GROMACS .gro file of C-alpha atoms in nm:
model
  514
    1UNK     CA    1   4.723   0.661   4.513
    2UNK     CA    2   5.060   0.549   4.360
    3UNK     CA    3   5.115   0.183   4.273
    4UNK     CA    4   5.326   0.050   4.553
    5UNK     CA    5   5.379  -0.281   4.735
    6UNK     CA    6   5.282  -0.638   4.647
    7UNK     CA    7   4.912  -0.717   4.650
    8UNK     CA    8   4.799  -1.073   4.751
    9UNK     CA    9   4.445  -1.154   4.655
   10UNK     CA   10   4.201  -1.433   4.718
   11UNK     CA   11   3.963  -1.389   4.428
   12UNK     CA   12   3.619  -1.553   4.511
   13UNK     CA   13   3.410  -1.659   4.217
   14UNK     CA   14   3.153  -1.859   4.417
   15UNK     CA   15   3.137  -2.053   4.743
   16UNK     CA   16   3.341  -2.347   4.605
   17UNK     CA   17   3.561  -2.160   4.358
   18UNK     CA   18   3.847  -1.927   4.441
   19UNK     CA   19   4.172  -1.827   4.276
   20UNK     CA   20   4.489  -1.698   4.438
   21UNK     CA   21   4.642  -1.390   4.262
   22UNK     CA   22   4.969  -1.213   4.350
   23UNK     CA   23   5.014  -0.875   4.177
   24UNK     CA   24   5.371  -0.710   4.183
   25UNK     CA   25   5.227  -0.371   4.280
   26UNK     CA   26   4.911  -0.220   4.412
   27UNK     CA   27   4.695  -0.087   4.122
   28UNK     CA   28   4.628   0.287   4.133
   29UNK     CA   29   4.243   0.247   4.082
   30UNK     CA   30   3.964   0.003   4.131
   31UNK     CA   31   3.921  -0.016   3.746
   32UNK     CA   32   4.288  -0.089   3.699
   33UNK     CA   33   4.248  -0.378   3.954
   34UNK     CA   34   3.944  -0.512   3.768
   35UNK     CA   35   4.134  -0.492   3.437
   36UNK     CA   36   4.423  -0.687   3.590
   37UNK     CA   37   4.196  -0.960   3.725
   38UNK     CA   38   4.035  -0.982   3.383
   39UNK     CA   39   4.371  -1.028   3.215
   40UNK     CA   40   4.527  -1.263   3.467
   41UNK     CA   41   4.220  -1.490   3.498
   42UNK     CA   42   4.106  -1.449   3.123
   43UNK     CA   43   3.758  -1.327   3.214
   44UNK     CA   44   3.551  -1.210   2.923
   45UNK     CA   45   3.261  -1.068   3.125
   46UNK     CA   46   3.229  -0.734   3.311
   47UNK     CA   47   3.212  -0.733   3.689
   48UNK     CA   48   3.243  -0.515   3.999
   49UNK     CA   49   3.437  -0.613   4.321
   50UNK     CA   50   3.338  -0.656   4.685
   51UNK     CA   51   3.595  -0.700   4.961
   52UNK     CA   52   3.598  -0.817   5.319
   53UNK     CA   53   3.618  -0.481   5.498
   54UNK     CA   54   3.813  -0.516   5.832
   55UNK     CA   55   3.634  -0.204   5.962
   56UNK     CA   56   3.315  -0.406   5.973
   57UNK     CA   57   3.420  -0.741   6.099
   58UNK     CA   58   3.525  -0.843   5.748
   59UNK     CA   59   3.168  -0.809   5.607
   60UNK     CA   60   3.149  -0.779   5.243
   61UNK     CA   61   3.137  -0.416   5.108
   62UNK     CA   62   3.157  -0.274   4.759
   63UNK     CA   63   3.517  -0.178   4.665
   64UNK     CA   64   3.490   0.195   4.564
   65UNK     CA   65   3.825   0.336   4.671
   66UNK     CA   66   4.143   0.132   4.604
   67UNK     CA   67   4.288   0.283   4.917
   68UNK     CA   68   4.051   0.073   5.125
   69UNK     CA   69   4.196  -0.257   4.997
   70UNK     CA   70   4.450  -0.412   5.231
   71UNK     CA   71   4.777  -0.554   5.092
   72UNK     CA   72   4.640  -0.901   5.165
   73UNK     CA   73   4.270  -0.928   5.090
   74UNK     CA   74   3.983  -1.138   4.966
   75UNK     CA   75   3.775  -0.991   4.687
   76UNK     CA   76   3.452  -1.126   4.547
   77UNK     CA   77   3.365  -1.104   4.173
   78UNK     CA   78   3.005  -0.982   4.110
   79UNK     CA   79   2.904  -1.018   3.750
   80UNK     CA   80   2.747  -0.719   3.579
   81UNK     CA   81   2.457  -0.834   3.365
   82UNK     CA   82   2.416  -0.604   3.061
   83UNK     CA   83   2.047  -0.578   2.983
   84UNK     CA   84   1.874  -0.424   2.693
   85UNK     CA   85   1.762  -0.088   2.841
   86UNK     CA   86   1.684   0.211   2.646
   87UNK     CA   87   1.849   0.545   2.749
   88UNK     CA   88   1.618   0.844   2.753
   89UNK     CA   89   1.914   1.079   2.723
   90UNK     CA   90   1.966   1.285   2.400
   91UNK     CA   91   2.267   1.080   2.282
   92UNK     CA   92   2.101   0.738   2.306
   93UNK     CA   93   2.384   0.596   2.505
   94UNK     CA   94   2.372   0.225   2.607
   95UNK     CA   95   2.300   0.177   2.975
   96UNK     CA   96   2.456  -0.097   3.183
   97UNK     CA   97   2.284  -0.241   3.490
   98UNK     CA   98   2.300  -0.530   3.722
   99UNK     CA   99   1.932  -0.544   3.760
  100UNK     CA  100   1.795  -0.899   3.746
  101UNK     CA  101   1.475  -0.813   3.565
  102UNK     CA  102   1.529  -1.003   3.239
  103UNK     CA  103   1.165  -1.020   3.107
  104UNK     CA  104   1.260  -0.845   2.784
  105UNK     CA  105   1.618  -0.951   2.756
  106UNK     CA  106   1.739  -1.242   2.534
  107UNK     CA  107   1.746  -1.600   2.660
  108UNK     CA  108   2.117  -1.609   2.735
  109UNK     CA  109   2.270  -1.314   2.916
  110UNK     CA  110   2.626  -1.439   2.950
  111UNK     CA  111   2.907  -1.586   2.729
  112UNK     CA  112   3.085  -1.917   2.799
  113UNK     CA  113   3.305  -1.845   3.100
  114UNK     CA  114   3.679  -1.914   3.129
  115UNK     CA  115   3.601  -2.103   3.457
  116UNK     CA  116   3.286  -2.323   3.431
  117UNK     CA  117   3.077  -2.294   3.748
  118UNK     CA  118   2.949  -2.627   3.851
  119UNK     CA  119   2.587  -2.605   3.975
  120UNK     CA  120   2.450  -2.766   4.295
  121UNK     CA  121   2.288  -3.108   4.260
  122UNK     CA  122   1.999  -3.273   4.441
  123UNK     CA  123   2.017  -3.292   4.821
  124UNK     CA  124   2.101  -3.664   4.814
  125UNK     CA  125   2.381  -3.627   4.553
  126UNK     CA  126   2.536  -3.329   4.729
  127UNK     CA  127   2.552  -3.534   5.056
  128UNK     CA  128   2.709  -3.824   4.881
  129UNK     CA  129   2.963  -3.598   4.715
  130UNK     CA  130   3.045  -3.413   5.038
  131UNK     CA  131   3.124  -3.740   5.209
  132UNK     CA  132   3.306  -3.868   4.905
  133UNK     CA  133   3.531  -3.562   4.881
  134UNK     CA  134   3.621  -3.594   5.244
  135UNK     CA  135   3.720  -3.961   5.196
  136UNK     CA  136   3.920  -3.870   4.887
  137UNK     CA  137   4.105  -3.595   5.080
  138UNK     CA  138   4.192  -3.845   5.345
  139UNK     CA  139   4.298  -4.163   5.156
  140UNK     CA  140   4.247  -4.081   4.786
  141UNK     CA  141   3.943  -4.310   4.753
  142UNK     CA  142   3.684  -4.250   4.474
  143UNK     CA  143   3.315  -4.326   4.506
  144UNK     CA  144   3.073  -4.539   4.300
  145UNK     CA  145   2.751  -4.360   4.213
  146UNK     CA  146   2.413  -4.527   4.170
  147UNK     CA  147   2.243  -4.488   3.829
  148UNK     CA  148   1.997  -4.235   3.960
  149UNK     CA  149   2.278  -4.022   4.123
  150UNK     CA  150   2.484  -4.024   3.804
  151UNK     CA  151   2.173  -3.930   3.605
  152UNK     CA  152   2.111  -3.628   3.840
  153UNK     CA  153   2.459  -3.502   3.790
  154UNK     CA  154   2.451  -3.530   3.418
  155UNK     CA  155   2.089  -3.382   3.388
  156UNK     CA  156   2.192  -3.076   3.610
  157UNK     CA  157   2.524  -3.028   3.420
  158UNK     CA  158   2.343  -3.052   3.086
  159UNK     CA  159   2.090  -2.783   3.186
  160UNK     CA  160   2.369  -2.558   3.308
  161UNK     CA  161   2.567  -2.604   2.984
  162UNK     CA  162   2.251  -2.532   2.773
  163UNK     CA  163   2.199  -2.206   2.958
  164UNK     CA  164   2.534  -2.094   2.802
  165UNK     CA  165   2.526  -2.273   2.465
  166UNK     CA  166   2.301  -2.518   2.280
  167UNK     CA  167   2.585  -2.657   2.070
  168UNK     CA  168   2.903  -2.637   2.295
  169UNK     CA  169   3.232  -2.743   2.136
  170UNK     CA  170   3.414  -3.060   2.245
  171UNK     CA  171   3.667  -2.836   2.420
  172UNK     CA  172   3.398  -2.646   2.615
  173UNK     CA  173   3.236  -2.978   2.728
  174UNK     CA  174   3.585  -3.086   2.831
  175UNK     CA  175   3.625  -2.773   3.039
  176UNK     CA  176   3.289  -2.842   3.205
  177UNK     CA  177   3.383  -3.205   3.285
  178UNK     CA  178   3.720  -3.082   3.423
  179UNK     CA  179   3.545  -2.837   3.649
  180UNK     CA  180   3.311  -3.107   3.777
  181UNK     CA  181   3.598  -3.328   3.882
  182UNK     CA  182   3.805  -3.042   4.028
  183UNK     CA  183   3.518  -2.945   4.243
  184UNK     CA  184   3.433  -3.305   4.334
  185UNK     CA  185   3.765  -3.499   4.317
  186UNK     CA  186   3.592  -3.810   4.445
  187UNK     CA  187   3.442  -3.839   4.086
  188UNK     CA  188   3.796  -3.874   3.933
  189UNK     CA  189   3.831  -4.175   3.699
  190UNK     CA  190   4.123  -4.396   3.776
  191UNK     CA  191   4.184  -4.527   3.428
  192UNK     CA  192   4.171  -4.193   3.252
  193UNK     CA  193   4.462  -3.972   3.154
  194UNK     CA  194   4.286  -3.665   3.260
  195UNK     CA  195   4.057  -3.811   3.524
  196UNK     CA  196   3.743  -3.668   3.350
  197UNK     CA  197   3.751  -3.814   2.997
  198UNK     CA  198   3.457  -4.035   3.076
  199UNK     CA  199   3.252  -3.754   3.213
  200UNK     CA  200   3.336  -3.551   2.903
  201UNK     CA  201   3.199  -3.836   2.677
  202UNK     CA  202   2.879  -3.869   2.901
  203UNK     CA  203   2.817  -3.500   2.887
  204UNK     CA  204   2.857  -3.494   2.513
  205UNK     CA  205   2.603  -3.760   2.465
  206UNK     CA  206   2.384  -3.595   2.726
  207UNK     CA  207   2.380  -3.274   2.531
  208UNK     CA  208   2.276  -3.457   2.218
  209UNK     CA  209   1.980  -3.618   2.400
  210UNK     CA  210   1.889  -3.301   2.561
  211UNK     CA  211   1.873  -3.115   2.229
  212UNK     CA  212   1.642  -3.389   2.090
  213UNK     CA  213   1.401  -3.350   2.389
  214UNK     CA  214   1.410  -2.964   2.362
  215UNK     CA  215   1.352  -2.985   1.981
  216UNK     CA  216   1.038  -3.192   2.044
  217UNK     CA  217   0.925  -2.931   2.299
  218UNK     CA  218   0.961  -2.663   2.028
  219UNK     CA  219   1.267  -2.475   2.159
  220UNK     CA  220   1.368  -2.268   1.858
  221UNK     CA  221   1.743  -2.282   1.850
  222UNK     CA  222   1.741  -2.669   1.836
  223UNK     CA  223   1.394  -2.737   1.681
  224UNK     CA  224   1.519  -2.561   1.367
  225UNK     CA  225   1.758  -2.861   1.312
  226UNK     CA  226   1.486  -3.122   1.383
  227UNK     CA  227   1.312  -3.313   1.101
  228UNK     CA  228   1.633  -3.428   0.931
  229UNK     CA  229   1.663  -3.766   0.743
  230UNK     CA  230   1.579  -4.060   0.982
  231UNK     CA  231   1.374  -4.384   0.974
  232UNK     CA  232   1.059  -4.189   1.065
  233UNK     CA  233   1.146  -3.921   0.809
  234UNK     CA  234   1.316  -4.093   0.505
  235UNK     CA  235   1.262  -3.802   0.275
  236UNK     CA  236   1.435  -3.546   0.502
  237UNK     CA  237   1.765  -3.383   0.454
  238UNK     CA  238   2.084  -3.543   0.575
  239UNK     CA  239   2.124  -3.497   0.957
  240UNK     CA  240   2.436  -3.284   0.894
  241UNK     CA  241   2.300  -3.087   0.610
  242UNK     CA  242   2.246  -2.709   0.661
  243UNK     CA  243   2.268  -2.726   1.033
  244UNK     CA  244   2.172  -2.383   1.167
  245UNK     CA  245   2.381  -2.312   1.471
  246UNK     CA  246   2.618  -2.044   1.597
  247UNK     CA  247   2.939  -2.028   1.399
  248UNK     CA  248   3.079  -1.689   1.507
  249UNK     CA  249   3.043  -1.685   1.887
  250UNK     CA  250   2.679  -1.587   1.886
  251UNK     CA  251   2.511  -1.638   2.223
  252UNK     CA  252   2.144  -1.589   2.127
  253UNK     CA  253   2.142  -1.731   1.773
  254UNK     CA  254   1.789  -1.834   1.732
  255UNK     CA  255   1.583  -1.756   2.049
  256UNK     CA  256   1.224  -1.866   2.123
  257UNK     CA  257   0.934  -1.613   2.134
  258UNK     CA  258   0.906  -1.426   2.460
  259UNK     CA  259   0.656  -1.552   2.714
  260UNK     CA  260   0.300  -1.447   2.622
  261UNK     CA  261   0.387  -1.350   2.262
  262UNK     CA  262   0.280  -1.514   1.935
  263UNK     CA  263   0.387  -1.454   1.581
  264UNK     CA  264   0.073  -1.233   1.531
  265UNK     CA  265   0.139  -1.021   1.845
  266UNK     CA  266   0.508  -0.969   1.737
  267UNK     CA  267   0.397  -0.879   1.393
  268UNK     CA  268   0.179  -0.610   1.529
  269UNK     CA  269   0.472  -0.465   1.728
  270UNK     CA  270   0.678  -0.483   1.396
  271UNK     CA  271   0.420  -0.279   1.207
  272UNK     CA  272   0.400  -0.013   1.482
  273UNK     CA  273   0.784   0.031   1.450
  274UNK     CA  274   0.752   0.068   1.073
  275UNK     CA  275   0.493   0.347   1.129
  276UNK     CA  276   0.726   0.524   1.381
  277UNK     CA  277   1.000   0.527   1.123
  278UNK     CA  278   0.780   0.702   0.874
  279UNK     CA  279   0.794   0.997   1.117
  280UNK     CA  280   1.076   1.253   1.142
  281UNK     CA  281   1.361   1.168   1.375
  282UNK     CA  282   1.236   1.423   1.624
  283UNK     CA  283   0.882   1.280   1.623
  284UNK     CA  284   0.974   0.914   1.669
  285UNK     CA  285   0.895   0.743   1.999
  286UNK     CA  286   1.243   0.608   2.064
  287UNK     CA  287   1.161   0.418   2.396
  288UNK     CA  288   0.869   0.244   2.218
  289UNK     CA  289   1.088   0.147   1.922
  290UNK     CA  290   1.354   0.007   2.157
  291UNK     CA  291   1.094  -0.190   2.357
  292UNK     CA  292   0.946  -0.341   2.040
  293UNK     CA  293   1.295  -0.430   1.914
  294UNK     CA  294   1.361  -0.624   2.221
  295UNK     CA  295   1.028  -0.807   2.219
  296UNK     CA  296   1.054  -0.891   1.849
  297UNK     CA  297   1.415  -1.009   1.857
  298UNK     CA  298   1.314  -1.378   1.817
  299UNK     CA  299   1.089  -1.315   1.532
  300UNK     CA  300   1.347  -1.114   1.349
  301UNK     CA  301   1.621  -1.375   1.408
  302UNK     CA  302   1.383  -1.645   1.285
  303UNK     CA  303   1.319  -1.448   0.961
  304UNK     CA  304   1.686  -1.367   0.903
  305UNK     CA  305   1.840  -1.701   0.988
  306UNK     CA  306   1.590  -1.936   0.838
  307UNK     CA  307   1.485  -1.752   0.517
  308UNK     CA  308   1.781  -1.520   0.442
  309UNK     CA  309   1.562  -1.240   0.292
  310UNK     CA  310   1.728  -0.984   0.071
  311UNK     CA  311   1.869  -0.664   0.246
  312UNK     CA  312   1.615  -0.439   0.063
  313UNK     CA  313   1.334  -0.644   0.220
  314UNK     CA  314   1.486  -0.629   0.569
  315UNK     CA  315   1.536  -0.261   0.543
  316UNK     CA  316   1.161  -0.218   0.469
  317UNK     CA  317   1.052  -0.465   0.740
  318UNK     CA  318   1.312  -0.375   1.012
  319UNK     CA  319   1.433  -0.010   0.950
  320UNK     CA  320   1.557   0.016   1.306
  321UNK     CA  321   1.833  -0.235   1.228
  322UNK     CA  322   1.992   0.032   1.002
  323UNK     CA  323   1.998   0.290   1.283
  324UNK     CA  324   2.332   0.293   1.462
  325UNK     CA  325   2.207   0.284   1.814
  326UNK     CA  326   1.963   0.000   1.750
  327UNK     CA  327   2.226  -0.190   1.545
  328UNK     CA  328   2.460  -0.193   1.855
  329UNK     CA  329   2.171  -0.307   2.070
  330UNK     CA  330   2.103  -0.589   1.823
  331UNK     CA  331   2.473  -0.692   1.818
  332UNK     CA  332   2.453  -0.700   2.204
  333UNK     CA  333   2.143  -0.920   2.192
  334UNK     CA  334   2.326  -1.164   1.971
  335UNK     CA  335   2.664  -1.169   2.137
  336UNK     CA  336   2.619  -1.011   2.484
  337UNK     CA  337   2.897  -0.771   2.385
  338UNK     CA  338   2.918  -0.396   2.342
  339UNK     CA  339   3.056  -0.377   1.995
  340UNK     CA  340   3.206  -0.022   1.976
  341UNK     CA  341   3.344  -0.031   2.321
  342UNK     CA  342   3.525  -0.376   2.292
  343UNK     CA  343   3.626  -0.304   1.936
  344UNK     CA  344   3.806   0.020   1.997
  345UNK     CA  345   3.957  -0.086   2.328
  346UNK     CA  346   4.116  -0.386   2.159
  347UNK     CA  347   4.219  -0.194   1.850
  348UNK     CA  348   4.384   0.089   2.050
  349UNK     CA  349   4.578  -0.183   2.229
  350UNK     CA  350   4.704  -0.372   1.918
  351UNK     CA  351   4.742  -0.057   1.679
  352UNK     CA  352   5.108   0.017   1.785
  353UNK     CA  353   5.209  -0.350   1.737
  354UNK     CA  354   5.031  -0.382   1.403
  355UNK     CA  355   5.190  -0.069   1.270
  356UNK     CA  356   5.526  -0.200   1.391
  357UNK     CA  357   5.477  -0.526   1.202
  358UNK     CA  358   5.376  -0.327   0.891
  359UNK     CA  359   5.706  -0.133   0.895
  360UNK     CA  360   5.904  -0.454   0.872
  361UNK     CA  361   5.736  -0.543   0.535
  362UNK     CA  362   5.973  -0.363   0.293
  363UNK     CA  363   6.004  -0.604  -0.005
  364UNK     CA  364   5.773  -0.709  -0.284
  365UNK     CA  365   5.435  -0.569  -0.401
  366UNK     CA  366   5.302  -0.591  -0.047
  367UNK     CA  367   5.594  -0.394   0.083
  368UNK     CA  368   5.539  -0.122  -0.174
  369UNK     CA  369   5.174  -0.086  -0.090
  370UNK     CA  370   5.251  -0.086   0.280
  371UNK     CA  371   5.510   0.181   0.227
  372UNK     CA  372   5.254   0.400   0.054
  373UNK     CA  373   5.013   0.354   0.351
  374UNK     CA  374   5.273   0.431   0.611
  375UNK     CA  375   5.380   0.738   0.419
  376UNK     CA  376   5.017   0.865   0.413
  377UNK     CA  377   4.995   0.786   0.783
  378UNK     CA  378   5.318   0.975   0.847
  379UNK     CA  379   5.158   1.285   0.724
  380UNK     CA  380   4.882   1.264   0.992
  381UNK     CA  381   4.890   1.416   1.329
  382UNK     CA  382   5.073   1.171   1.557
  383UNK     CA  383   4.828   1.243   1.835
  384UNK     CA  384   4.525   1.165   1.609
  385UNK     CA  385   4.385   0.835   1.746
  386UNK     CA  386   4.157   0.807   1.450
  387UNK     CA  387   4.449   0.818   1.209
  388UNK     CA  388   4.630   0.538   1.397
  389UNK     CA  389   4.315   0.321   1.402
  390UNK     CA  390   4.267   0.379   1.023
  391UNK     CA  391   4.627   0.293   0.947
  392UNK     CA  392   4.617  -0.025   1.166
  393UNK     CA  393   4.301  -0.153   0.998
  394UNK     CA  394   4.399  -0.041   0.645
  395UNK     CA  395   4.728  -0.243   0.664
  396UNK     CA  396   4.563  -0.566   0.768
  397UNK     CA  397   4.441  -0.697   0.431
  398UNK     CA  398   4.785  -0.613   0.283
  399UNK     CA  399   4.966  -0.784   0.568
  400UNK     CA  400   4.738  -1.098   0.524
  401UNK     CA  401   4.792  -1.069   0.146
  402UNK     CA  402   4.416  -1.034   0.082
  403UNK     CA  403   4.249  -0.837  -0.196
  404UNK     CA  404   4.027  -0.575  -0.027
  405UNK     CA  405   3.976  -0.367  -0.346
  406UNK     CA  406   3.617  -0.496  -0.379
  407UNK     CA  407   3.538  -0.405  -0.018
  408UNK     CA  408   3.716  -0.069   0.049
  409UNK     CA  409   3.644   0.166  -0.237
  410UNK     CA  410   3.652   0.539  -0.288
  411UNK     CA  411   3.463   0.790  -0.504
  412UNK     CA  412   3.478   1.162  -0.566
  413UNK     CA  413   3.197   1.431  -0.536
  414UNK     CA  414   2.908   1.185  -0.531
  415UNK     CA  415   2.883   0.810  -0.486
  416UNK     CA  416   2.919   0.586  -0.775
  417UNK     CA  417   2.703   0.278  -0.783
  418UNK     CA  418   2.899  -0.053  -0.743
  419UNK     CA  419   2.790  -0.396  -0.789
  420UNK     CA  420   2.893  -0.495  -0.437
  421UNK     CA  421   2.756  -0.748  -0.194
  422UNK     CA  422   2.949  -0.574   0.090
  423UNK     CA  423   3.152  -0.262   0.067
  424UNK     CA  424   3.257   0.057   0.233
  425UNK     CA  425   3.274   0.345  -0.021
  426UNK     CA  426   3.445   0.657   0.095
  427UNK     CA  427   3.380   1.001  -0.060
  428UNK     CA  428   3.728   1.162  -0.081
  429UNK     CA  429   3.927   1.443  -0.237
  430UNK     CA  430   4.241   1.250  -0.322
  431UNK     CA  431   4.285   1.081  -0.658
  432UNK     CA  432   4.435   0.768  -0.501
  433UNK     CA  433   4.407   0.626  -0.152
  434UNK     CA  434   4.630   0.349  -0.024
  435UNK     CA  435   4.427   0.038   0.029
  436UNK     CA  436   4.111   0.223  -0.052
  437UNK     CA  437   4.095   0.336   0.313
  438UNK     CA  438   4.106   0.725   0.359
  439UNK     CA  439   4.216   0.914   0.670
  440UNK     CA  440   3.986   1.213   0.607
  441UNK     CA  441   3.672   1.121   0.411
  442UNK     CA  442   3.380   1.350   0.358
  443UNK     CA  443   3.140   1.056   0.396
  444UNK     CA  444   3.152   0.680   0.407
  445UNK     CA  445   2.876   0.483   0.258
  446UNK     CA  446   2.787   0.123   0.376
  447UNK     CA  447   2.677  -0.071   0.071
  448UNK     CA  448   2.504  -0.403   0.099
  449UNK     CA  449   2.362  -0.594  -0.208
  450UNK     CA  450   2.415  -0.286  -0.444
  451UNK     CA  451   2.243  -0.029  -0.221
  452UNK     CA  452   2.351   0.226   0.037
  453UNK     CA  453   2.210   0.116   0.375
  454UNK     CA  454   2.400   0.357   0.612
  455UNK     CA  455   2.640   0.652   0.599
  456UNK     CA  456   2.907   0.766   0.839
  457UNK     CA  457   3.165   1.054   0.860
  458UNK     CA  458   3.437   0.816   1.001
  459UNK     CA  459   3.583   0.521   0.807
  460UNK     CA  460   3.654   0.326   1.121
  461UNK     CA  461   3.308   0.391   1.269
  462UNK     CA  462   3.149   0.276   0.939
  463UNK     CA  463   3.356  -0.039   0.953
  464UNK     CA  464   3.217  -0.107   1.306
  465UNK     CA  465   2.871  -0.066   1.178
  466UNK     CA  466   2.941  -0.291   0.883
  467UNK     CA  467   3.060  -0.559   1.110
  468UNK     CA  468   2.752  -0.517   1.326
  469UNK     CA  469   2.535  -0.555   1.013
  470UNK     CA  470   2.711  -0.880   0.914
  471UNK     CA  471   2.608  -1.036   1.249
  472UNK     CA  472   2.256  -0.862   1.266
  473UNK     CA  473   2.171  -0.978   0.912
  474UNK     CA  474   2.354  -1.308   0.933
  475UNK     CA  475   2.576  -1.229   0.631
  476UNK     CA  476   2.889  -1.424   0.525
  477UNK     CA  477   3.223  -1.253   0.534
  478UNK     CA  478   3.340  -1.131   0.192
  479UNK     CA  479   3.530  -1.418   0.029
  480UNK     CA  480   3.837  -1.242  -0.070
  481UNK     CA  481   3.872  -1.063   0.277
  482UNK     CA  482   3.773  -1.340   0.528
  483UNK     CA  483   4.102  -1.304   0.719
  484UNK     CA  484   4.042  -0.944   0.784
  485UNK     CA  485   3.695  -0.993   0.927
  486UNK     CA  486   3.799  -1.303   1.116
  487UNK     CA  487   4.075  -1.093   1.279
  488UNK     CA  488   3.808  -0.858   1.409
  489UNK     CA  489   3.599  -1.142   1.533
  490UNK     CA  490   3.858  -1.366   1.696
  491UNK     CA  491   4.140  -1.131   1.797
  492UNK     CA  492   3.970  -0.786   1.857
  493UNK     CA  493   3.630  -0.907   1.983
  494UNK     CA  494   3.737  -1.248   2.101
  495UNK     CA  495   3.419  -1.398   1.954
  496UNK     CA  496   3.574  -1.746   1.914
  497UNK     CA  497   3.353  -2.044   1.996
  498UNK     CA  498   3.667  -2.272   1.962
  499UNK     CA  499   3.539  -2.431   1.649
  500UNK     CA  500   3.704  -2.207   1.397
  501UNK     CA  501   4.037  -2.314   1.245
  502UNK     CA  502   4.218  -1.995   1.158
  503UNK     CA  503   4.408  -1.957   0.823
  504UNK     CA  504   4.785  -2.003   0.885
  505UNK     CA  505   4.860  -1.645   0.802
  506UNK     CA  506   4.596  -1.518   1.051
  507UNK     CA  507   4.712  -1.764   1.313
  508UNK     CA  508   5.072  -1.649   1.272
  509UNK     CA  509   4.952  -1.286   1.313
  510UNK     CA  510   4.750  -1.370   1.618
  511UNK     CA  511   5.057  -1.538   1.773
  512UNK     CA  512   5.277  -1.238   1.694
  513UNK     CA  513   5.041  -1.010   1.881
  514UNK     CA  514   5.039  -1.219   2.203
   0.00000   0.00000   0.00000
């Protein structure tokens, strides 16, 4: 179907939350429509669409063919929950399903939404708010809640926020407060510039109190920060010292053990996996390994986050983490994001803009190095997407004026041993490679703490694995190349928890790519 005519949509998020959307033309596919809705409404989650089908008295039906969608229509967003499921196919592909069976999945299965969905409150409070909203619509009158009613709202909102994040940023709490007042305008505050500033402050204090209660109950991701200096614990560390909480958009940073599991039972599963990895690749029980990796996720995160063991020890204890398929699963458990899919989709979108910016850098030392890179890129096949990806990534450290020489290295014939905390070492034919990033390497070695932990045939694929390892092993970004890795985190993967203040050069680049 060709893209024709204006499309007017009423996008339904839930029973009390809808958005109006007018598109200049009719998308040529359902996926194109989904992508457009994602872009316009800033959705970061995957979903399918249902629509009110006029052939069946406007009953909701799955939207399969774009031709079925009228020019003026209501569509409902149905979130797809990506669960950890092992594929039994030969290529170990990652399955996506909207099944609600979450027994083996991490605690949190969604990221913080662009539009916070306000949960229903108690029967009494919902009745009061319904009448209050009607009165507000009629004469602009706000209501006064009893202490118990206000407590119910804060308690319910706090629980909903915690489902998404244990340590939400001030901005995110503000978005929750704004959503509350938008849904229930009778709660608007008269002496507030925004109308919800007081609710924002109450929710912030509520989250602090809730974390204290959950810590006492032994909930792992907040209990790890309990026991700090206080009147009852005068010898403890400062309350703000070494706080362990998500800093790079992690959703499941430090989960609790699955129901029915203990440290001993999870350790038994870990040992079974180690034994499986002693077998040849063909003999390993891949579904069993995957099942055990899911169940032992909390134990693994506890070890990695709280004790920071050396990579050599982790490789012995958790060999599956250094297997590409399981590494991507682990990244998904931590962030609820498909790393290679999102990474390459964003990179392919930004690559032409990035290379265009590189071509404008023609002076100084950076200009000379950039010219060498672009000259090498010019010798590649213009239809080679891998060459374009490599050029776009290789130029980033130069553009940001960072020294990537300790991270991106090359060798000839056989790998040389480097003293490197984090590095990609490419086995190449050329004497010199611009930026240390080759277009056609024989192999690429991923080096962590002076040892090769994984190998790949593609430099960009190796970089994706390296980024996944940084998250899975809770490693810091290389000090001299933080801007490069923050670009991947914030711009390509959009893993920004709204706490990070970007460096001026990176913020400028991000603005140039908008």
